[in-house]
Amino acid sequence: MTQETLVVIKPDGVARGLTGQIINQFQEAGLELTRLELRRATADLIERHYPEDEAWLSSVGGKTLADYERLGLDPADYFGDATPAMIGRTIKGWLVDYLTQGPVVAMVLRGNDAVTKVRALCGNTVPVMADPGTIRGRFSSDSAAAANTEKRPIHNLVHASGTPDEADYEISLWFGE
Ligand code: ADP
Ligand code: MG
């Protein structure tokens, strides 16, 4: 089924001059580029881009706790005595700061099952866990622990919509009138 999905190349990807190579990987995989814009994101845009709801915040925090358990790290060393939702809120704050620090490249990609396909090309959220053939695995070795020690979000080069509903919302947020 043909779908559209939103990709944002984050400031680390733009600053490292990887925009062309990242777009290439999507186009080589058969995705069509239908919108493309280099821009500075406002804090308001990023606040609305990442959901404010408890479920999303808890999911980001919960994935973080699972990562720490896998690595044998104590999340209290990084986040104190925080619930998953509180950890998610902290990370969202870091994302707002980070994504407004430098230019980003927003694009819409269209293709067969584009949401799933684009996520697969991007790879795991945490670059050290990402398959080496994916964009995140190929161009980064960042990890949650390294990022959290520096109180910053994981630098994983790209954002890609997670579901068709997220894609509809994000495309109208970034490119709607
Ligand atoms: P994805 O971008 O793969 O959809 P999420 O939606 O779970 O991942 O998280 C949004 C963004 O938050 C990630 O891309 C990453 O930059 C950042 N992030 C997620 N977990 C952490 C973490 N434990 N520490 C720092 N940043 C994180
Ligand atoms: Mg996500």
mmCIF file with all atom_site columns, C-alpha atoms in Angstrom, residues 25 119-141 157:
data_model
loop_
_atom_site.group_PDB
_atom_site.id
_atom_site.type_symbol
_atom_site.label_atom_id
_atom_site.label_alt_id
_atom_site.label_comp_id
_atom_site.label_asym_id
_atom_site.label_entity_id
_atom_site.label_seq_id
_atom_site.pdbx_PDB_ins_code
_atom_site.Cartn_x
_atom_site.Cartn_y
_atom_site.Cartn_z
_atom_site.occupancy
_atom_site.B_iso_or_equiv
_atom_site.pdbx_formal_charge
_atom_site.auth_seq_id
_atom_site.auth_comp_id
_atom_site.auth_asym_id
_atom_site.auth_atom_id
_atom_site.pdbx_PDB_model_num
ATOM 1  C CA . GLN A 1 25  ? 19.772 5.552  0.847  1.00 0.00 ? 25  GLN A CA 1
ATOM 2  C CA . ARG A 1 119 ? 12.071 2.825  9.773  1.00 0.00 ? 119 ARG A CA 1
ATOM 3  C CA . ALA A 1 120 ? 13.918 -0.310 8.625  1.00 0.00 ? 120 ALA A CA 1
ATOM 4  C CA . LEU A 1 121 ? 16.388 1.798  6.625  1.00 0.00 ? 121 LEU A CA 1
ATOM 5  C CA . CYS A 1 122 ? 16.966 4.062  9.656  1.00 0.00 ? 122 CYS A CA 1
ATOM 6  C CA . GLY A 1 123 ? 17.621 1.181  12.081 1.00 0.00 ? 123 GLY A CA 1
ATOM 7  C CA . ASN A 1 124 ? 17.364 0.894  15.868 1.00 0.00 ? 124 ASN A CA 1
ATOM 8  C CA . THR A 1 125 ? 16.933 4.099  17.889 1.00 0.00 ? 125 THR A CA 1
ATOM 9  C CA . VAL A 1 126 ? 20.269 3.419  19.608 1.00 0.00 ? 126 VAL A CA 1
ATOM 10 C CA . PRO A 1 127 ? 23.065 3.456  16.995 1.00 0.00 ? 127 PRO A CA 1
ATOM 11 C CA . VAL A 1 128 ? 25.263 0.888  18.794 1.00 0.00 ? 128 VAL A CA 1
ATOM 12 C CA . MET A 1 129 ? 22.304 -1.510 18.538 1.00 0.00 ? 129 MET A CA 1
ATOM 13 C CA . ALA A 1 130 ? 21.478 -0.644 14.932 1.00 0.00 ? 130 ALA A CA 1
ATOM 14 C CA . ASP A 1 131 ? 22.337 -3.000 12.092 1.00 0.00 ? 131 ASP A CA 1
ATOM 15 C CA . PRO A 1 132 ? 25.538 -1.749 10.408 1.00 0.00 ? 132 PRO A CA 1
ATOM 16 C CA . GLY A 1 133 ? 23.722 -1.513 7.066  1.00 0.00 ? 133 GLY A CA 1
ATOM 17 C CA . THR A 1 134 ? 21.188 0.997  8.383  1.00 0.00 ? 134 THR A CA 1
ATOM 18 C CA . ILE A 1 135 ? 21.601 4.780  8.414  1.00 0.00 ? 135 ILE A CA 1
ATOM 19 C CA . ARG A 1 136 ? 21.969 4.920  12.201 1.00 0.00 ? 136 ARG A CA 1
ATOM 20 C CA . GLY A 1 137 ? 24.269 1.877  12.319 1.00 0.00 ? 137 GLY A CA 1
ATOM 21 C CA . ARG A 1 138 ? 26.414 3.040  9.442  1.00 0.00 ? 138 ARG A CA 1
ATOM 22 C CA . PHE A 1 139 ? 26.959 6.649  10.497 1.00 0.00 ? 139 PHE A CA 1
ATOM 23 C CA . SER A 1 140 ? 26.890 6.614  14.324 1.00 0.00 ? 140 SER A CA 1
ATOM 24 C CA . SER A 1 141 ? 28.069 4.683  17.376 1.00 0.00 ? 141 SER A CA 1
ATOM 25 C CA . LEU A 1 157 ? 20.932 11.318 12.689 1.00 0.00 ? 157 LEU A CA 1
#
